[in-house]
mmCIF file of C-alpha atoms and ligand atoms in Angstrom:
data_model
loop_
_atom_site.group_PDB
_atom_site.id
_atom_site.type_symbol
_atom_site.label_atom_id
_atom_site.label_comp_id
_atom_site.label_asym_id
_atom_site.label_seq_id
_atom_site.Cartn_x
_atom_site.Cartn_y
_atom_site.Cartn_z
ATOM 1 C CA MET W 1 57.323 104.448 185.591
ATOM 2 C CA ARG W 2 57.427 101.785 182.930
ATOM 3 C CA ASP W 3 60.352 101.889 180.701
ATOM 4 C CA ILE W 4 59.626 102.967 177.288
ATOM 5 C CA ARG W 5 61.469 101.547 174.350
ATOM 6 C CA ILE W 6 61.439 102.882 170.772
ATOM 7 C CA ALA W 7 61.768 100.435 168.059
ATOM 8 C CA PRO W 8 62.270 102.269 164.674
ATOM 9 C CA SER W 9 60.926 100.466 161.770
ATOM 10 C CA ILE W 10 63.448 100.273 158.749
ATOM 11 C CA LEU W 11 60.655 100.273 156.447
ATOM 12 C CA SER W 12 61.102 104.215 156.060
ATOM 13 C CA ALA W 13 65.009 103.791 155.797
ATOM 14 C CA ASP W 14 67.085 104.115 152.720
ATOM 15 C CA PHE W 15 67.025 100.613 151.612
ATOM 16 C CA ALA W 16 69.890 100.905 149.578
ATOM 17 C CA ALA W 17 71.904 101.798 152.833
ATOM 18 C CA LEU W 18 70.326 99.693 155.272
ATOM 19 C CA GLY W 19 73.583 98.983 157.414
ATOM 20 C CA GLU W 20 74.186 102.696 157.547
ATOM 21 C CA GLU W 21 70.987 103.584 158.989
ATOM 22 C CA ILE W 22 71.137 100.609 161.168
ATOM 23 C CA ALA W 23 73.975 102.382 162.897
ATOM 24 C CA ARG W 24 72.658 105.889 162.775
ATOM 25 C CA LEU W 25 69.555 104.507 164.512
ATOM 26 C CA GLU W 26 71.299 103.087 167.202
ATOM 27 C CA ALA W 27 73.609 105.595 167.558
ATOM 28 C CA ALA W 28 70.591 107.865 168.185
ATOM 29 C CA GLY W 29 69.026 106.000 170.696
ATOM 30 C CA ALA W 30 67.100 103.065 169.113
ATOM 31 C CA ASP W 31 66.090 100.217 171.828
ATOM 32 C CA LEU W 32 65.084 97.468 169.101
ATOM 33 C CA ILE W 33 65.060 97.389 165.119
ATOM 34 C CA HIS W 34 62.023 96.851 163.951
ATOM 35 C CA VAL W 35 62.131 94.674 160.591
ATOM 36 C CA ASP W 36 58.761 94.293 158.493
ATOM 37 C CA VAL W 37 58.356 91.571 156.406
ATOM 38 C CA MET W 38 55.599 91.427 153.951
ATOM 39 C CA ASP W 39 54.595 89.009 151.172
ATOM 40 C CA GLY W 40 52.359 90.713 148.895
ATOM 41 C CA HIS W 41 49.855 88.277 149.918
ATOM 42 C CA PHE W 42 49.097 88.452 153.783
ATOM 43 C CA VAL W 43 49.274 92.462 152.975
ATOM 44 C CA PRO W 44 49.317 94.045 149.951
ATOM 45 C CA ASN W 45 53.121 94.986 149.934
ATOM 46 C CA LEU W 46 56.300 93.069 149.440
ATOM 47 C CA THR W 47 59.449 93.915 151.639
ATOM 48 C CA ILE W 48 62.301 91.783 152.697
ATOM 49 C CA GLY W 49 63.170 88.083 153.566
ATOM 50 C CA PRO W 50 65.759 86.187 155.770
ATOM 51 C CA GLY W 51 68.459 86.916 153.661
ATOM 52 C CA VAL W 52 68.402 90.302 154.179
ATOM 53 C CA VAL W 53 67.573 90.021 158.053
ATOM 54 C CA LYS W 54 71.084 88.000 158.162
ATOM 55 C CA ALA W 55 72.869 90.968 156.358
ATOM 56 C CA LEU W 56 71.507 93.165 158.967
ATOM 57 C CA LYS W 57 72.218 91.045 161.784
ATOM 58 C CA ARG W 58 76.219 91.556 161.027
ATOM 59 C CA HIS W 59 75.161 95.620 161.484
ATOM 60 C CA SER W 60 73.026 95.419 164.631
ATOM 61 C CA ARG W 61 73.987 95.517 168.213
ATOM 62 C CA ARG W 62 70.147 95.866 169.330
ATOM 63 C CA PRO W 63 67.569 93.113 168.930
ATOM 64 C CA LEU W 64 66.200 92.961 165.605
ATOM 65 C CA ASP W 65 62.256 92.971 166.314
ATOM 66 C CA VAL W 66 61.022 90.883 163.383
ATOM 67 C CA HIS W 67 57.235 91.518 162.177
ATOM 68 C CA LEU W 68 56.177 88.706 160.037
ATOM 69 C CA MET W 69 53.339 89.889 157.703
ATOM 70 C CA ILE W 70 53.428 86.354 155.815
ATOM 71 C CA ALA W 71 51.097 83.587 155.237
ATOM 72 C CA PRO W 72 51.560 80.593 155.729
ATOM 73 C CA VAL W 73 54.266 81.663 158.241
ATOM 74 C CA ASP W 74 55.484 78.442 159.578
ATOM 75 C CA PRO W 75 57.785 77.492 156.434
ATOM 76 C CA PHE W 76 59.385 80.840 157.316
ATOM 77 C CA ILE W 77 60.004 80.715 161.254
ATOM 78 C CA ASP W 78 63.349 78.796 161.174
ATOM 79 C CA ALA W 79 64.821 80.552 158.261
ATOM 80 C CA PHE W 80 64.362 83.944 160.036
ATOM 81 C CA ILE W 81 65.577 82.637 163.804
ATOM 82 C CA GLU W 82 68.616 81.119 161.649
ATOM 83 C CA ALA W 83 69.092 84.615 160.187
ATOM 84 C CA GLY W 84 69.241 86.114 163.451
ATOM 85 C CA ALA W 85 65.853 87.402 164.444
ATOM 86 C CA ASP W 86 65.549 88.171 168.239
ATOM 87 C CA ILE W 87 62.017 88.689 168.743
ATOM 88 C CA LEU W 88 59.510 86.985 166.144
ATOM 89 C CA THR W 89 55.931 88.355 165.760
ATOM 90 C CA VAL W 90 53.313 86.547 163.708
ATOM 91 C CA HIS W 91 49.606 87.236 163.397
ATOM 92 C CA PRO W 92 46.781 84.929 164.376
ATOM 93 C CA GLU W 93 45.336 84.820 160.925
ATOM 94 C CA ALA W 94 48.920 83.617 159.361
ATOM 95 C CA GLY W 95 48.647 79.673 160.012
ATOM 96 C CA PRO W 96 46.397 77.239 161.024
ATOM 97 C CA HIS W 97 47.820 76.330 164.458
ATOM 98 C CA LEU W 98 48.921 79.577 166.307
ATOM 99 C CA HIS W 99 49.743 77.803 169.686
ATOM 100 C CA ARG W 100 52.387 75.297 167.441
ATOM 101 C CA THR W 101 53.842 78.378 165.791
ATOM 102 C CA LEU W 102 54.499 79.928 168.969
ATOM 103 C CA GLU W 103 55.936 76.907 170.452
ATOM 104 C CA ARG W 104 58.290 76.618 167.331
ATOM 105 C CA ILE W 105 59.631 80.303 167.873
ATOM 106 C CA ARG W 106 60.422 79.494 171.151
ATOM 107 C CA ALA W 107 62.126 76.318 170.612
ATOM 108 C CA GLY W 108 64.078 78.014 168.268
ATOM 109 C CA GLY W 109 65.477 80.310 170.785
ATOM 110 C CA ALA W 110 63.676 83.449 169.600
ATOM 111 C CA LYS W 111 61.421 85.329 171.734
ATOM 112 C CA ALA W 112 57.649 85.045 170.558
ATOM 113 C CA GLY W 113 55.602 87.901 169.719
ATOM 114 C CA LEU W 114 51.674 88.016 168.955
ATOM 115 C CA ALA W 115 50.317 90.875 166.603
ATOM 116 C CA LEU W 116 46.477 92.035 166.732
ATOM 117 C CA ASN W 117 45.483 93.549 163.919
ATOM 118 C CA PRO W 118 42.916 96.506 164.323
ATOM 119 C CA ALA W 119 39.858 93.806 163.784
ATOM 120 C CA THR W 120 41.420 91.023 165.663
ATOM 121 C CA PRO W 121 39.634 90.849 169.276
ATOM 122 C CA VAL W 122 41.522 90.476 172.345
ATOM 123 C CA ALA W 123 40.482 87.001 172.893
ATOM 124 C CA ALA W 124 43.213 86.002 170.339
ATOM 125 C CA VAL W 125 45.561 85.913 173.043
ATOM 126 C CA GLU W 126 43.417 83.967 175.637
ATOM 127 C CA HIS W 127 44.776 80.390 174.989
ATOM 128 C CA VAL W 128 48.462 81.503 174.035
ATOM 129 C CA ILE W 129 49.333 83.892 176.520
ATOM 130 C CA ASP W 130 51.998 81.446 178.230
ATOM 131 C CA LEU W 131 53.809 81.234 174.965
ATOM 132 C CA VAL W 132 53.914 84.845 174.518
ATOM 133 C CA ASP W 133 56.665 87.173 175.052
ATOM 134 C CA LEU W 134 55.168 90.301 173.359
ATOM 135 C CA LEU W 135 51.887 91.505 172.463
ATOM 136 C CA LEU W 136 51.911 93.686 169.266
ATOM 137 C CA VAL W 137 49.075 95.850 168.956
ATOM 138 C CA MET W 138 48.613 96.976 165.232
ATOM 139 C CA SER W 139 47.183 100.444 165.283
ATOM 140 C CA VAL W 140 46.928 100.640 161.388
ATOM 141 C CA ASN W 141 46.271 97.909 158.888
ATOM 142 C CA PRO W 142 49.612 96.003 158.342
ATOM 143 C CA GLY W 143 51.076 96.527 155.051
ATOM 144 C CA PHE W 144 52.428 100.272 154.652
ATOM 145 C CA GLY W 145 54.119 102.972 156.526
ATOM 146 C CA GLY W 146 52.472 106.356 156.935
ATOM 147 C CA GLN W 147 49.103 105.673 157.829
ATOM 148 C CA SER W 148 46.831 107.407 160.251
ATOM 149 C CA PHE W 149 46.661 106.152 163.652
ATOM 150 C CA LEU W 150 43.356 104.219 164.505
ATOM 151 C CA LYS W 151 42.188 105.428 168.109
ATOM 152 C CA SER W 152 39.743 102.429 168.086
ATOM 153 C CA GLN W 153 42.790 100.550 169.410
ATOM 154 C CA LEU W 154 43.474 102.409 172.491
ATOM 155 C CA PRO W 155 40.842 100.517 174.457
ATOM 156 C CA LYS W 156 42.600 97.379 173.474
ATOM 157 C CA ILE W 157 45.824 98.538 174.443
ATOM 158 C CA ARG W 158 44.536 99.299 177.814
ATOM 159 C CA THR W 159 43.104 95.822 178.210
ATOM 160 C CA LEU W 160 45.988 94.254 177.671
ATOM 161 C CA ARG W 161 48.002 96.175 179.778
ATOM 162 C CA THR W 162 45.495 94.886 182.614
ATOM 163 C CA THR W 163 45.814 91.396 181.405
ATOM 164 C CA ILE W 164 49.760 91.664 181.151
ATOM 165 C CA ASP W 165 49.885 92.967 184.467
ATOM 166 C CA ALA W 166 47.936 90.110 185.858
ATOM 167 C CA GLN W 167 50.937 87.627 184.495
ATOM 168 C CA PRO W 168 53.349 86.098 186.520
ATOM 169 C CA ARG W 169 55.977 87.100 183.979
ATOM 170 C CA GLU W 170 57.160 89.756 181.859
ATOM 171 C CA ILE W 171 55.086 90.503 178.555
ATOM 172 C CA ALA W 172 55.749 93.375 176.369
ATOM 173 C CA LEU W 173 53.148 95.643 175.249
ATOM 174 C CA GLU W 174 54.333 97.101 171.754
ATOM 175 C CA VAL W 175 52.150 99.463 169.373
ATOM 176 C CA ASP W 176 52.801 99.792 165.637
ATOM 177 C CA GLY W 177 51.431 102.173 163.176
ATOM 178 C CA GLY W 178 50.890 105.655 163.113
ATOM 179 C CA ILE W 179 52.904 106.668 165.975
ATOM 180 C CA ASN W 180 53.881 110.437 166.229
ATOM 181 C CA LEU W 181 54.466 112.982 168.967
ATOM 182 C CA ALA W 182 50.589 113.118 169.882
ATOM 183 C CA THR W 183 49.670 109.248 169.737
ATOM 184 C CA ALA W 184 53.098 108.315 171.310
ATOM 185 C CA ALA W 185 51.913 109.879 174.384
ATOM 186 C CA GLU W 186 48.479 108.548 174.271
ATOM 187 C CA VAL W 187 49.766 104.732 173.978
ATOM 188 C CA ILE W 188 51.916 105.200 176.791
ATOM 189 C CA ALA W 189 49.267 106.515 178.786
ATOM 190 C CA ALA W 190 47.204 103.592 177.626
ATOM 191 C CA GLY W 191 50.151 101.287 178.465
ATOM 192 C CA ALA W 192 52.413 100.344 175.865
ATOM 193 C CA ASP W 193 55.714 100.011 176.537
ATOM 194 C CA ILE W 194 57.639 99.473 173.231
ATOM 195 C CA LEU W 195 56.626 102.038 170.465
ATOM 196 C CA VAL W 196 57.142 101.310 166.565
ATOM 197 C CA ALA W 197 57.875 104.362 164.734
ATOM 198 C CA GLY W 198 58.486 104.348 161.004
ATOM 199 C CA THR W 199 57.865 107.898 159.724
ATOM 200 C CA ALA W 200 58.070 109.486 162.863
ATOM 201 C CA SER W 201 62.096 108.282 163.446
ATOM 202 C CA PHE W 202 63.354 109.149 160.010
ATOM 203 C CA GLU W 203 61.392 112.384 159.518
ATOM 204 C CA GLY W 204 63.781 115.176 158.780
ATOM 205 C CA GLY W 205 66.874 112.905 157.948
ATOM 206 C CA PRO W 206 69.707 111.433 159.836
ATOM 207 C CA ALA W 207 70.566 114.536 161.570
ATOM 208 C CA ARG W 208 67.224 114.580 163.399
ATOM 209 C CA TYR W 209 66.921 110.865 164.520
ATOM 210 C CA ALA W 210 68.304 111.298 167.889
ATOM 211 C CA GLU W 211 65.756 114.062 168.686
ATOM 212 C CA ASN W 212 62.787 112.018 167.126
ATOM 213 C CA ILE W 213 63.853 109.056 169.069
ATOM 214 C CA ARG W 214 64.240 111.033 172.324
ATOM 215 C CA ARG W 215 60.857 113.002 171.926
ATOM 216 C CA LEU W 216 58.759 109.827 170.960
ATOM 217 C CA ARG W 217 60.210 108.332 174.404
ATOM 218 C CA GLY W 218 58.519 111.335 176.061
ATOM 219 C CA GLY W 219 61.762 113.315 176.301
ATOM 220 C CA ALA W 220 61.623 117.230 175.780
HETATM 221 C C1 DX5 X 301 52.863 98.622 158.945
HETATM 222 C C2 DX5 X 301 54.138 98.283 159.712
HETATM 223 C C3 DX5 X 301 54.637 99.249 160.440
HETATM 224 C C4 DX5 X 301 55.297 100.472 159.678
HETATM 225 C C5 DX5 X 301 54.977 101.796 160.774
HETATM 226 O O1 DX5 X 301 52.383 97.269 158.293
HETATM 227 O O2 DX5 X 301 53.841 97.028 160.324
HETATM 228 O O3 DX5 X 301 56.077 98.766 161.466
HETATM 229 O O4 DX5 X 301 56.165 100.262 159.365
HETATM 230 O O5 DX5 X 301 55.013 102.797 159.909
HETATM 231 P P1 DX5 X 301 54.393 104.387 160.497
HETATM 232 O O6 DX5 X 301 55.405 104.392 161.649
HETATM 233 O O7 DX5 X 301 55.226 105.337 159.417
HETATM 234 O O8 DX5 X 301 53.011 103.951 160.738
HETATM 235 ZN ZN1 ZN X 302 55.518 96.503 162.010
#
């Protein structure tokens, strides 16, 4: 059985108390902290930049899993690594030279992630898989929390699980968007090993974070 890791997305956190929210999530069993960076251009929403990631880093003992939904992405790679991103995930549509972008992330000392939008085919990973430490399947269109899970992405997760299992080194398979207790079980069965959960992690307030995370992982 694969280890299942839960990455709460701070998109659903209290933005006026992010440091405390991270401490609560980590105490509640979060394995990674998922940070959604949006530019109002690549996706229709605006969130945070490297300055906030740097501030979060001081509050976090878990890896910062930074999901960049910005274009062009290359001019900001170094700033996010310097800010403390442990994993930096990019979309193939966010720049003209994906291979170069992934090389730059790894050269900076972070793990490189590649995110596939619902309409992006699995073929997008084919010629860059050697440079990837994590594949992220978007199970909603990026931009907002609280959207419904797209079941059309389950075959993609299964295909990527097979692709990853044929690789000589470890690559994480993360799923992001619309994860709740029902869809968590489906994506775990399809082969995911990291589940991003915004709404479902924060539901019911801080007193429920530990229970939410435990149940998403598959615990009773
Ligand atoms: C969407 C973001 C997600 C989002 C998930 O663009 O990438 O990480 O926070 O939120 P939920 O879990 O509410 O769908
Ligand atoms: Zn995300």
